[in-house]
Each structure stands twice: as C-alpha cells, then as structure tokens.
C-alpha cells in the first residue's frame, strides 16, 4: 500500500519539481498552489480549473490533512478559544483575541502538539511534547480562525502571534514554511510586520531567524529578570541564560530593526518586587524594548499566584518612571480555559 504524503507538508519549491517530473506545466503548478495557499481549498475535487487527469494524479499521490473544529469556548470578553483535532486525532488550540473594541483581531496559534520545555506555570508544559505541527497545520489554524472572524465580525485578522502551544523556534522549519505561505502574494499576503513569534528563549535559533532574513516581530517570554528566578520557572534558561539571550536579541534587533517585546507575567511575591523591576530596567537598556506585563491565568496544580492589581500597577509604574515603554495586559478569557494548553488537555 502506498502511504500518501500530506501535500501541505511540501513547500511550493519542493512540490514544483515533483509535478514537473509528471509533466505538469508551470502555470498548472501555479494553479494548484493558488488552490492550496490562496483559496485554501482542502479537497482536490473542488480544484475546478485543473483537469480530471490532474486531479486524479494528485489524489493518487497525495492526501490533504485537515483541521476539524472539535470544541469552541467563547468568553464574555469576546475571546474565542478553538480546539482543533488533527488528522491523527491529536488536539491543539488556537485563540481569537479581539483588541481595541473589536477593531483589530489577533489569532494566537500553536506550533507543536504539547511542548518539551516544562515552564512551571504553563498547562502545555505539563503535557510534554507529542509531535511537531506541519506547516499546513499551522497555516490552517490562521485560515480557520480568520474564517470565524470574517463570518462573525465581518473583518479579517489583523495580527498573528505564535504564542499558543509549543515553542515555535523548536519547530523552526515548519514555522518558517508556514510564515512563508502566510506572507506570500500567492498565499494569504499577510504582512510580516503583523506576525510575532513568541519564544521562551532559544538563543541560537533567534540568531538563525535573523541570519535567514525573517523580519517578523519577536517577543521573549521573559517572566523574570535574573537567572536564578528564571531557572526556577523556566528550565530552558539553564542552557540559554539572560546574557546569551540579550546578545542574541541585540543581534536580531540589529539585523531587522525591529523592537523586541518582553512578555512578563507578574507572579505575587515572586517576580513583582522593586528589585525585579530594577533588574528588568537594566535588561531593557540593550536595544529598544516594549514590556508587556501580563496578568496570570491560573492553571490547576501550579503554585504561582497572580500579582494583586496594586503590586502589578506599582511594578508597571516603576518601569514607566525609568523610561521603559510598558503595557499592562489584563488576562483575557477568564471564564473559559484560556491559559495555553488548558482546553487541549481536557477530556
Ligand atoms: S510557556 Fe511556552 S515554552 Fe513554556 S512550556 Fe508553555 S508552551 Fe512551552
């Protein structure tokens, strides 16, 4: 029995020689790419401008892996969490976050099924890593969330963040392939300026991202401004300490000109002291930074507690007073399983 490979796991450049070999003309390959990545059609039968022979050829060689919406939770604040079943019945999450009174919409997408990095405060970290997501599975999360956004709000997505399940830089090839199709004129034509990769901090992959010429925005999930506290919460810091990360981010900024974001979840009596704010100000002196202080969405079985509003505001004020561009993000979707990995882990 021939095991057919998912056609969405090929980049356009990888697929072209295979089809040329079968006698496909260039314009036909262009038509197929357009069905796959621009019109996002997920069955060969519907590709109406391809001949029956071409469609049969495709069906005999390839399959198309699809996402199936398996569960959806809608929060009172408009945040929508989707759980998708993959072709092998593994589950992942994506989130639609309305911003600024429903004028902008951000899709938060997953890059892996589970995650290997075991950050102490994270529900996904407790699952371990099951597998990498294919480029098509990442791309299709955007397609599905965008479809919902258009149907519900009559608006397209304005931003995409790789901040769902998984560490995007540990699925580098597929994440970059998905970005290539998202930003391509022959794909969704999304601006790279509106795409953000959020990383727990893999220094050598940050450098590679810059060297490979990607211009997306980069956010570091910082959460602590000294190595001892960061090691305690995020074991990846033991092999990628803050000094190494700052060097990598400095390089990324130099190569792309992009401002870096630091994501900072405030935990009560852990990383919300003035001393922490002082350390954070120092880290912000290397390159232009915006700090997003985030209210924690509690996760079952985790001892960390979210900072009180007072402590969080005092922390933010210290940063602002010392010239650091700072935003405070209230947690979204408190009434649903909004913390990363909570819904996928259910049932
Ligand atoms: S916070 Fe991100 S990197 Fe850390 S365990 Fe969770 S998904 Fe993985």
mmCIF file of C-alpha atoms and ligand atoms in Angstrom:
data_model
loop_
_atom_site.group_PDB
_atom_site.id
_atom_site.type_symbol
_atom_site.label_atom_id
_atom_site.label_comp_id
_atom_site.label_asym_id
_atom_site.label_seq_id
_atom_site.Cartn_x
_atom_site.Cartn_y
_atom_site.Cartn_z
ATOM 1 C CA UNK A 1 0.000 0.000 0.000
ATOM 2 C CA UNK A 2 1.322 3.442 -0.939
ATOM 3 C CA UNK A 3 1.330 5.800 2.024
ATOM 4 C CA UNK A 4 0.307 9.159 0.663
ATOM 5 C CA UNK A 5 2.037 12.216 1.999
ATOM 6 C CA UNK A 6 0.190 15.370 3.035
ATOM 7 C CA UNK A 7 0.541 17.819 0.143
ATOM 8 C CA UNK A 8 0.549 20.746 2.612
ATOM 9 C CA UNK A 9 3.771 19.451 4.135
ATOM 10 C CA UNK A 10 5.618 20.423 0.905
ATOM 11 C CA UNK A 11 6.733 23.957 0.247
ATOM 12 C CA UNK A 12 5.871 25.296 -3.215
ATOM 13 C CA UNK A 13 9.560 24.969 -4.136
ATOM 14 C CA UNK A 14 9.614 21.309 -3.059
ATOM 15 C CA UNK A 15 6.393 20.433 -4.875
ATOM 16 C CA UNK A 16 7.257 22.058 -8.225
ATOM 17 C CA UNK A 17 9.976 19.561 -9.351
ATOM 18 C CA UNK A 18 7.812 16.566 -8.359
ATOM 19 C CA UNK A 19 4.957 17.794 -10.533
ATOM 20 C CA UNK A 20 7.251 18.896 -13.392
ATOM 21 C CA UNK A 21 8.588 15.359 -13.480
ATOM 22 C CA UNK A 22 4.994 14.187 -14.018
ATOM 23 C CA UNK A 23 4.656 16.555 -16.971
ATOM 24 C CA UNK A 24 2.790 19.412 -15.268
ATOM 25 C CA UNK A 25 3.252 22.780 -16.963
ATOM 26 C CA UNK A 26 4.406 25.688 -14.846
ATOM 27 C CA UNK A 27 1.074 27.508 -14.957
ATOM 28 C CA UNK A 28 -0.729 24.349 -13.779
ATOM 29 C CA UNK A 29 1.575 24.146 -10.756
ATOM 30 C CA UNK A 30 0.749 27.805 -10.114
ATOM 31 C CA UNK A 31 -2.976 26.990 -10.253
ATOM 32 C CA UNK A 32 -2.534 24.179 -7.732
ATOM 33 C CA UNK A 33 -0.538 26.425 -5.367
ATOM 34 C CA UNK A 34 -3.217 29.016 -5.626
ATOM 35 C CA UNK A 35 -5.917 26.498 -4.620
ATOM 36 C CA UNK A 36 -3.837 25.302 -1.693
ATOM 37 C CA UNK A 37 -2.485 28.530 -0.237
ATOM 38 C CA UNK A 38 -4.625 31.399 -1.566
ATOM 39 C CA UNK A 39 -8.105 29.888 -1.764
ATOM 40 C CA UNK A 40 -7.268 27.354 0.984
ATOM 41 C CA UNK A 41 -9.278 24.592 -0.683
ATOM 42 C CA UNK A 42 -8.785 21.286 1.083
ATOM 43 C CA UNK A 43 -10.028 18.699 -1.420
ATOM 44 C CA UNK A 44 -8.648 18.017 -4.894
ATOM 45 C CA UNK A 45 -12.126 17.536 -6.399
ATOM 46 C CA UNK A 46 -13.006 21.215 -5.888
ATOM 47 C CA UNK A 47 -9.977 22.481 -7.809
ATOM 48 C CA UNK A 48 -12.167 23.179 -10.788
ATOM 49 C CA UNK A 49 -9.650 24.621 -13.250
ATOM 50 C CA UNK A 50 -7.453 21.509 -13.038
ATOM 51 C CA UNK A 51 -8.301 18.735 -15.484
ATOM 52 C CA UNK A 52 -9.768 15.447 -14.240
ATOM 53 C CA UNK A 53 -6.455 13.758 -15.085
ATOM 54 C CA UNK A 54 -4.501 16.254 -12.965
ATOM 55 C CA UNK A 55 -6.893 15.870 -10.037
ATOM 56 C CA UNK A 56 -6.701 12.089 -10.241
ATOM 57 C CA UNK A 57 -2.936 12.274 -10.302
ATOM 58 C CA UNK A 58 -2.952 14.395 -7.175
ATOM 59 C CA UNK A 59 -5.372 12.077 -5.361
ATOM 60 C CA UNK A 60 -3.291 9.035 -6.192
ATOM 61 C CA UNK A 61 -0.096 10.608 -4.845
ATOM 62 C CA UNK A 62 -1.134 12.889 -2.017
ATOM 63 C CA UNK A 63 -3.681 13.479 0.694
ATOM 64 C CA UNK A 64 -4.647 16.778 2.337
ATOM 65 C CA UNK A 65 -4.587 16.825 6.122
ATOM 66 C CA UNK A 66 -7.365 18.981 7.513
ATOM 67 C CA UNK A 67 -8.135 20.533 10.876
ATOM 68 C CA UNK A 68 -11.522 19.758 12.376
ATOM 69 C CA UNK A 69 -13.012 22.066 14.970
ATOM 70 C CA UNK A 70 -13.630 19.856 17.951
ATOM 71 C CA UNK A 71 -14.613 22.361 20.615
ATOM 72 C CA UNK A 72 -15.071 26.100 20.935
ATOM 73 C CA UNK A 73 -15.374 28.311 24.004
ATOM 74 C CA UNK A 74 -16.493 31.925 23.801
ATOM 75 C CA UNK A 75 -15.623 34.252 26.652
ATOM 76 C CA UNK A 76 -17.725 37.186 27.853
ATOM 77 C CA UNK A 77 -14.855 39.456 26.805
ATOM 78 C CA UNK A 78 -15.065 38.209 23.189
ATOM 79 C CA UNK A 79 -12.025 35.915 23.317
ATOM 80 C CA UNK A 80 -12.717 32.673 21.466
ATOM 81 C CA UNK A 81 -10.755 29.526 22.096
ATOM 82 C CA UNK A 82 -10.818 26.785 19.461
ATOM 83 C CA UNK A 83 -9.739 23.218 19.920
ATOM 84 C CA UNK A 84 -8.847 21.501 16.664
ATOM 85 C CA UNK A 85 -8.470 17.779 16.068
ATOM 86 C CA UNK A 86 -5.651 16.910 13.675
ATOM 87 C CA UNK A 87 -5.716 14.030 11.151
ATOM 88 C CA UNK A 88 -4.249 11.708 13.817
ATOM 89 C CA UNK A 89 -6.771 12.914 16.395
ATOM 90 C CA UNK A 90 -4.200 14.896 18.376
ATOM 91 C CA UNK A 91 -5.612 18.142 19.761
ATOM 92 C CA UNK A 92 -4.279 21.676 19.534
ATOM 93 C CA UNK A 93 -5.594 25.117 20.462
ATOM 94 C CA UNK A 94 -5.874 28.456 18.723
ATOM 95 C CA UNK A 95 -7.344 31.655 20.098
ATOM 96 C CA UNK A 96 -9.061 34.661 18.560
ATOM 97 C CA UNK A 97 -8.497 37.789 20.615
ATOM 98 C CA UNK A 98 -10.440 40.937 19.784
ATOM 99 C CA UNK A 99 -8.358 44.043 20.551
ATOM 100 C CA UNK A 100 -9.428 47.690 20.897
ATOM 101 C CA UNK A 101 -13.212 47.366 20.896
ATOM 102 C CA UNK A 102 -13.306 44.733 18.182
ATOM 103 C CA UNK A 103 -11.452 46.888 15.671
ATOM 104 C CA UNK A 104 -8.454 44.563 15.481
ATOM 105 C CA UNK A 105 -8.304 40.823 15.806
ATOM 106 C CA UNK A 106 -5.317 38.717 16.744
ATOM 107 C CA UNK A 107 -5.021 34.980 16.146
ATOM 108 C CA UNK A 108 -2.822 33.112 18.582
ATOM 109 C CA UNK A 109 -1.645 29.839 17.011
ATOM 110 C CA UNK A 110 0.124 26.692 18.188
ATOM 111 C CA UNK A 111 3.368 25.406 16.720
ATOM 112 C CA UNK A 112 3.644 21.997 18.415
ATOM 113 C CA UNK A 113 1.356 19.380 19.966
ATOM 114 C CA UNK A 114 2.363 19.915 23.590
ATOM 115 C CA UNK A 115 5.784 21.315 24.456
ATOM 116 C CA UNK A 116 9.105 19.956 25.687
ATOM 117 C CA UNK A 117 10.066 22.990 27.757
ATOM 118 C CA UNK A 118 8.199 22.382 31.025
ATOM 119 C CA UNK A 119 7.824 26.011 32.154
ATOM 120 C CA UNK A 120 6.473 25.682 35.686
ATOM 121 C CA UNK A 121 3.443 27.939 35.252
ATOM 122 C CA UNK A 122 2.184 26.501 31.944
ATOM 123 C CA UNK A 123 -0.518 23.900 31.271
ATOM 124 C CA UNK A 124 1.027 22.923 27.915
ATOM 125 C CA UNK A 125 4.384 22.338 29.615
ATOM 126 C CA UNK A 126 2.723 19.642 31.716
ATOM 127 C CA UNK A 127 1.701 17.675 28.609
ATOM 128 C CA UNK A 128 5.218 17.085 27.286
ATOM 129 C CA UNK A 129 5.891 17.147 23.552
ATOM 130 C CA UNK A 130 3.804 14.790 21.395
ATOM 131 C CA UNK A 131 4.872 15.963 17.948
ATOM 132 C CA UNK A 132 5.717 18.894 15.715
ATOM 133 C CA UNK A 133 2.955 20.570 13.733
ATOM 134 C CA UNK A 134 3.331 20.505 9.952
ATOM 135 C CA UNK A 135 3.482 23.843 8.128
ATOM 136 C CA UNK A 136 -0.028 23.232 6.767
ATOM 137 C CA UNK A 137 -1.391 22.571 10.253
ATOM 138 C CA UNK A 138 -0.001 25.901 11.453
ATOM 139 C CA UNK A 139 -1.200 27.753 8.354
ATOM 140 C CA UNK A 140 -4.686 26.236 8.596
ATOM 141 C CA UNK A 141 -5.176 27.479 12.157
ATOM 142 C CA UNK A 142 -4.908 31.007 10.746
ATOM 143 C CA UNK A 143 -7.291 30.109 7.916
ATOM 144 C CA UNK A 144 -9.889 28.685 10.321
ATOM 145 C CA UNK A 145 -9.664 31.495 12.873
ATOM 146 C CA UNK A 146 -9.818 34.061 10.073
ATOM 147 C CA UNK A 147 -12.908 32.365 8.634
ATOM 148 C CA UNK A 148 -14.652 32.632 12.012
ATOM 149 C CA UNK A 149 -13.558 36.276 12.334
ATOM 150 C CA UNK A 150 -14.945 37.178 8.913
ATOM 151 C CA UNK A 151 -18.214 35.322 9.492
ATOM 152 C CA UNK A 152 -18.736 36.764 12.977
ATOM 153 C CA UNK A 153 -17.280 40.266 12.780
ATOM 154 C CA UNK A 154 -17.082 40.835 9.042
ATOM 155 C CA UNK A 155 -13.389 41.582 9.471
ATOM 156 C CA UNK A 156 -10.133 39.887 8.624
ATOM 157 C CA UNK A 157 -7.451 39.098 11.186
ATOM 158 C CA UNK A 158 -5.069 41.956 11.776
ATOM 159 C CA UNK A 159 -2.294 40.109 13.651
ATOM 160 C CA UNK A 160 -0.911 36.622 14.138
ATOM 161 C CA UNK A 161 1.102 35.585 17.192
ATOM 162 C CA UNK A 162 2.904 32.280 17.623
ATOM 163 C CA UNK A 163 2.101 32.160 21.296
ATOM 164 C CA UNK A 164 -0.102 29.060 21.549
ATOM 165 C CA UNK A 165 1.027 25.564 22.431
ATOM 166 C CA UNK A 166 4.679 24.790 21.853
ATOM 167 C CA UNK A 167 7.988 26.585 21.348
ATOM 168 C CA UNK A 168 7.965 27.891 17.754
ATOM 169 C CA UNK A 169 11.760 28.062 17.439
ATOM 170 C CA UNK A 170 11.973 24.328 18.202
ATOM 171 C CA UNK A 171 9.817 23.662 15.129
ATOM 172 C CA UNK A 172 11.819 26.117 13.066
ATOM 173 C CA UNK A 173 11.459 24.704 9.551
ATOM 174 C CA UNK A 174 7.693 24.242 9.662
ATOM 175 C CA UNK A 175 7.030 27.539 11.433
ATOM 176 C CA UNK A 176 9.102 29.372 8.803
ATOM 177 C CA UNK A 177 7.383 27.483 5.952
ATOM 178 C CA UNK A 178 4.000 28.481 7.352
ATOM 179 C CA UNK A 179 5.134 32.117 7.594
ATOM 180 C CA UNK A 180 6.382 31.960 4.007
ATOM 181 C CA UNK A 181 2.891 30.913 2.837
ATOM 182 C CA UNK A 182 1.117 33.373 5.135
ATOM 183 C CA UNK A 183 3.148 36.287 3.795
ATOM 184 C CA UNK A 184 3.410 35.200 0.159
ATOM 185 C CA UNK A 185 1.473 37.100 -2.524
ATOM 186 C CA UNK A 186 0.435 33.652 -3.729
ATOM 187 C CA UNK A 187 -0.742 32.803 -0.206
ATOM 188 C CA UNK A 188 -2.589 34.971 2.306
ATOM 189 C CA UNK A 189 -0.425 38.056 1.613
ATOM 190 C CA UNK A 190 -0.193 38.848 5.320
ATOM 191 C CA UNK A 191 2.410 41.461 6.278
ATOM 192 C CA UNK A 192 5.382 40.064 8.213
ATOM 193 C CA UNK A 193 5.100 43.225 10.346
ATOM 194 C CA UNK A 194 1.869 41.800 11.733
ATOM 195 C CA UNK A 195 3.343 38.457 12.716
ATOM 196 C CA UNK A 196 5.032 37.856 16.068
ATOM 197 C CA UNK A 197 6.986 34.833 17.183
ATOM 198 C CA UNK A 198 6.997 34.440 20.930
ATOM 199 C CA UNK A 199 9.851 32.354 22.271
ATOM 200 C CA UNK A 200 10.836 31.067 25.687
ATOM 201 C CA UNK A 201 14.383 31.938 24.578
ATOM 202 C CA UNK A 202 16.464 29.688 22.291
ATOM 203 C CA UNK A 203 19.446 31.956 21.621
ATOM 204 C CA UNK A 204 20.965 30.165 18.634
ATOM 205 C CA UNK A 205 17.590 29.955 16.865
ATOM 206 C CA UNK A 206 16.989 33.680 17.421
ATOM 207 C CA UNK A 207 20.309 34.303 15.671
ATOM 208 C CA UNK A 208 19.360 31.888 12.874
ATOM 209 C CA UNK A 209 15.999 33.606 12.375
ATOM 210 C CA UNK A 210 17.821 36.891 11.834
ATOM 211 C CA UNK A 211 20.509 35.337 9.616
ATOM 212 C CA UNK A 212 17.854 33.697 7.456
ATOM 213 C CA UNK A 213 16.366 37.131 6.805
ATOM 214 C CA UNK A 214 12.994 36.780 8.536
ATOM 215 C CA UNK A 215 11.629 40.160 9.572
ATOM 216 C CA UNK A 216 8.828 39.088 11.884
ATOM 217 C CA UNK A 217 8.434 40.612 15.339
ATOM 218 C CA UNK A 218 9.999 38.784 18.208
ATOM 219 C CA UNK A 219 8.706 38.515 21.755
ATOM 220 C CA UNK A 220 10.704 36.941 24.547
ATOM 221 C CA UNK A 221 8.676 35.241 27.288
ATOM 222 C CA UNK A 222 10.924 36.697 29.932
ATOM 223 C CA UNK A 223 8.941 36.447 33.184
ATOM 224 C CA UNK A 224 11.991 37.007 35.394
ATOM 225 C CA UNK A 225 14.866 39.445 35.060
ATOM 226 C CA UNK A 226 17.523 37.430 36.885
ATOM 227 C CA UNK A 227 18.881 33.969 36.100
ATOM 228 C CA UNK A 228 18.108 32.376 39.462
ATOM 229 C CA UNK A 229 14.384 33.129 39.293
ATOM 230 C CA UNK A 230 14.196 32.358 35.597
ATOM 231 C CA UNK A 231 15.942 28.990 36.087
ATOM 232 C CA UNK A 232 13.374 28.150 38.727
ATOM 233 C CA UNK A 233 10.425 28.854 36.443
ATOM 234 C CA UNK A 234 11.810 28.106 33.003
ATOM 235 C CA UNK A 235 14.405 25.312 32.844
ATOM 236 C CA UNK A 236 15.397 26.393 29.301
ATOM 237 C CA UNK A 237 17.159 29.330 30.965
ATOM 238 C CA UNK A 238 19.849 26.991 32.324
ATOM 239 C CA UNK A 239 21.226 26.495 28.812
ATOM 240 C CA UNK A 240 20.146 29.914 27.458
ATOM 241 C CA UNK A 241 20.881 32.373 30.232
ATOM 242 C CA UNK A 242 19.920 36.017 30.144
ATOM 243 C CA UNK A 243 23.332 37.236 28.989
ATOM 244 C CA UNK A 244 23.282 34.862 25.974
ATOM 245 C CA UNK A 245 19.677 35.788 25.206
ATOM 246 C CA UNK A 246 20.382 39.525 25.322
ATOM 247 C CA UNK A 247 23.290 39.060 22.885
ATOM 248 C CA UNK A 248 21.041 37.094 20.509
ATOM 249 C CA UNK A 249 18.243 39.661 20.748
ATOM 250 C CA UNK A 250 20.678 42.532 20.222
ATOM 251 C CA UNK A 251 21.768 40.791 17.013
ATOM 252 C CA UNK A 252 18.128 40.261 15.971
ATOM 253 C CA UNK A 253 17.372 43.926 16.503
ATOM 254 C CA UNK A 254 20.474 44.972 14.545
ATOM 255 C CA UNK A 255 19.570 42.725 11.609
ATOM 256 C CA UNK A 256 15.834 43.518 11.438
ATOM 257 C CA UNK A 257 15.482 46.972 13.007
ATOM 258 C CA UNK A 258 12.509 45.552 14.943
ATOM 259 C CA UNK A 259 11.776 46.492 18.505
ATOM 260 C CA UNK A 260 11.751 43.452 20.806
ATOM 261 C CA UNK A 261 8.892 42.694 23.202
ATOM 262 C CA UNK A 262 9.400 41.240 26.646
ATOM 263 C CA UNK A 263 6.411 39.298 27.958
ATOM 264 C CA UNK A 264 6.342 39.395 31.735
ATOM 265 C CA UNK A 265 3.705 37.506 33.734
ATOM 266 C CA UNK A 266 3.566 39.073 37.187
ATOM 267 C CA UNK A 267 3.536 36.481 39.984
ATOM 268 C CA UNK A 268 2.706 37.615 43.505
ATOM 269 C CA UNK A 269 5.761 37.807 45.789
ATOM 270 C CA UNK A 270 7.931 36.088 43.231
ATOM 271 C CA UNK A 271 8.895 38.434 40.400
ATOM 272 C CA UNK A 272 6.898 41.557 41.300
ATOM 273 C CA UNK A 273 9.314 43.251 43.749
ATOM 274 C CA UNK A 274 11.011 46.576 43.123
ATOM 275 C CA UNK A 275 14.323 44.711 42.818
ATOM 276 C CA UNK A 276 12.807 42.714 39.933
ATOM 277 C CA UNK A 277 11.635 45.899 38.236
ATOM 278 C CA UNK A 278 15.128 47.351 38.670
ATOM 279 C CA UNK A 279 16.724 44.274 37.036
ATOM 280 C CA UNK A 280 14.183 44.477 34.238
ATOM 281 C CA UNK A 281 15.028 48.115 33.544
ATOM 282 C CA UNK A 282 18.680 47.058 33.143
ATOM 283 C CA UNK A 283 17.725 44.347 30.640
ATOM 284 C CA UNK A 284 15.826 46.944 28.630
ATOM 285 C CA UNK A 285 18.930 49.033 28.045
ATOM 286 C CA UNK A 286 20.441 46.807 25.322
ATOM 287 C CA UNK A 287 18.006 47.612 22.473
ATOM 288 C CA UNK A 288 14.543 49.166 22.022
ATOM 289 C CA UNK A 289 12.070 47.138 24.048
ATOM 290 C CA UNK A 290 8.420 47.193 24.966
ATOM 291 C CA UNK A 291 7.483 45.310 28.132
ATOM 292 C CA UNK A 292 4.054 43.691 28.226
ATOM 293 C CA UNK A 293 3.119 42.899 31.789
ATOM 294 C CA UNK A 294 0.536 40.140 31.761
ATOM 295 C CA UNK A 295 -1.953 39.105 34.379
ATOM 296 C CA UNK A 296 -1.652 35.361 35.083
ATOM 297 C CA UNK A 297 -4.455 32.960 34.147
ATOM 298 C CA UNK A 298 -4.274 30.347 36.935
ATOM 299 C CA UNK A 299 -3.521 26.750 35.996
ATOM 300 C CA UNK A 300 -4.580 23.791 38.150
ATOM 301 C CA UNK A 301 -1.730 22.267 40.151
ATOM 302 C CA UNK A 302 0.511 25.341 39.790
ATOM 303 C CA UNK A 303 1.634 27.142 42.949
ATOM 304 C CA UNK A 304 2.361 30.509 41.326
ATOM 305 C CA UNK A 305 -0.316 33.088 42.053
ATOM 306 C CA UNK A 306 -1.104 36.183 40.013
ATOM 307 C CA UNK A 307 0.032 39.506 41.429
ATOM 308 C CA UNK A 308 -2.543 41.738 43.048
ATOM 309 C CA UNK A 309 -3.630 44.699 40.965
ATOM 310 C CA UNK A 310 -1.782 47.060 43.316
ATOM 311 C CA UNK A 311 1.528 45.259 43.076
ATOM 312 C CA UNK A 312 1.186 44.877 39.326
ATOM 313 C CA UNK A 313 0.478 48.588 38.859
ATOM 314 C CA UNK A 314 3.328 49.612 41.162
ATOM 315 C CA UNK A 315 5.654 47.391 39.149
ATOM 316 C CA UNK A 316 4.473 48.908 35.857
ATOM 317 C CA UNK A 317 4.822 52.447 37.230
ATOM 318 C CA UNK A 318 8.451 51.784 38.216
ATOM 319 C CA UNK A 319 9.250 50.719 34.663
ATOM 320 C CA UNK A 320 7.488 53.713 33.144
ATOM 321 C CA UNK A 321 9.240 56.080 35.556
ATOM 322 C CA UNK A 322 12.560 54.682 34.367
ATOM 323 C CA UNK A 323 11.765 55.244 30.714
ATOM 324 C CA UNK A 324 10.680 51.727 29.734
ATOM 325 C CA UNK A 325 7.762 51.519 27.328
ATOM 326 C CA UNK A 326 5.289 49.358 29.236
ATOM 327 C CA UNK A 327 1.788 47.993 28.747
ATOM 328 C CA UNK A 328 -0.337 46.073 31.219
ATOM 329 C CA UNK A 329 -2.436 43.322 29.686
ATOM 330 C CA UNK A 330 -5.380 42.095 31.687
ATOM 331 C CA UNK A 331 -5.861 38.393 31.264
ATOM 332 C CA UNK A 332 -8.398 37.503 28.591
ATOM 333 C CA UNK A 333 -10.965 34.735 28.665
ATOM 334 C CA UNK A 334 -11.049 34.319 32.441
ATOM 335 C CA UNK A 335 -14.380 32.485 32.184
ATOM 336 C CA UNK A 336 -13.055 29.913 29.685
ATOM 337 C CA UNK A 337 -9.992 27.629 29.648
ATOM 338 C CA UNK A 338 -7.879 30.468 28.381
ATOM 339 C CA UNK A 339 -4.443 29.568 29.704
ATOM 340 C CA UNK A 340 -2.313 27.942 26.998
ATOM 341 C CA UNK A 341 -2.895 24.173 26.897
ATOM 342 C CA UNK A 342 -5.881 24.062 29.239
ATOM 343 C CA UNK A 343 -8.500 23.243 26.628
ATOM 344 C CA UNK A 344 -6.368 20.835 24.586
ATOM 345 C CA UNK A 345 -5.631 18.941 27.790
ATOM 346 C CA UNK A 346 -9.299 18.499 28.611
ATOM 347 C CA UNK A 347 -11.268 15.332 28.109
HETATM 348 S S1 LIG B 1 5.224 28.624 28.241
HETATM 349 FE FE1 LIG B 1 5.538 28.144 26.076
HETATM 350 S S2 LIG B 1 7.617 27.300 26.034
HETATM 351 FE FE2 LIG B 1 6.971 27.200 28.182
HETATM 352 S S3 LIG B 1 6.090 25.155 28.429
HETATM 353 FE FE3 LIG B 1 4.402 26.562 27.892
HETATM 354 S S4 LIG B 1 4.201 26.375 25.675
HETATM 355 FE FE4 LIG B 1 6.212 25.562 26.235
#
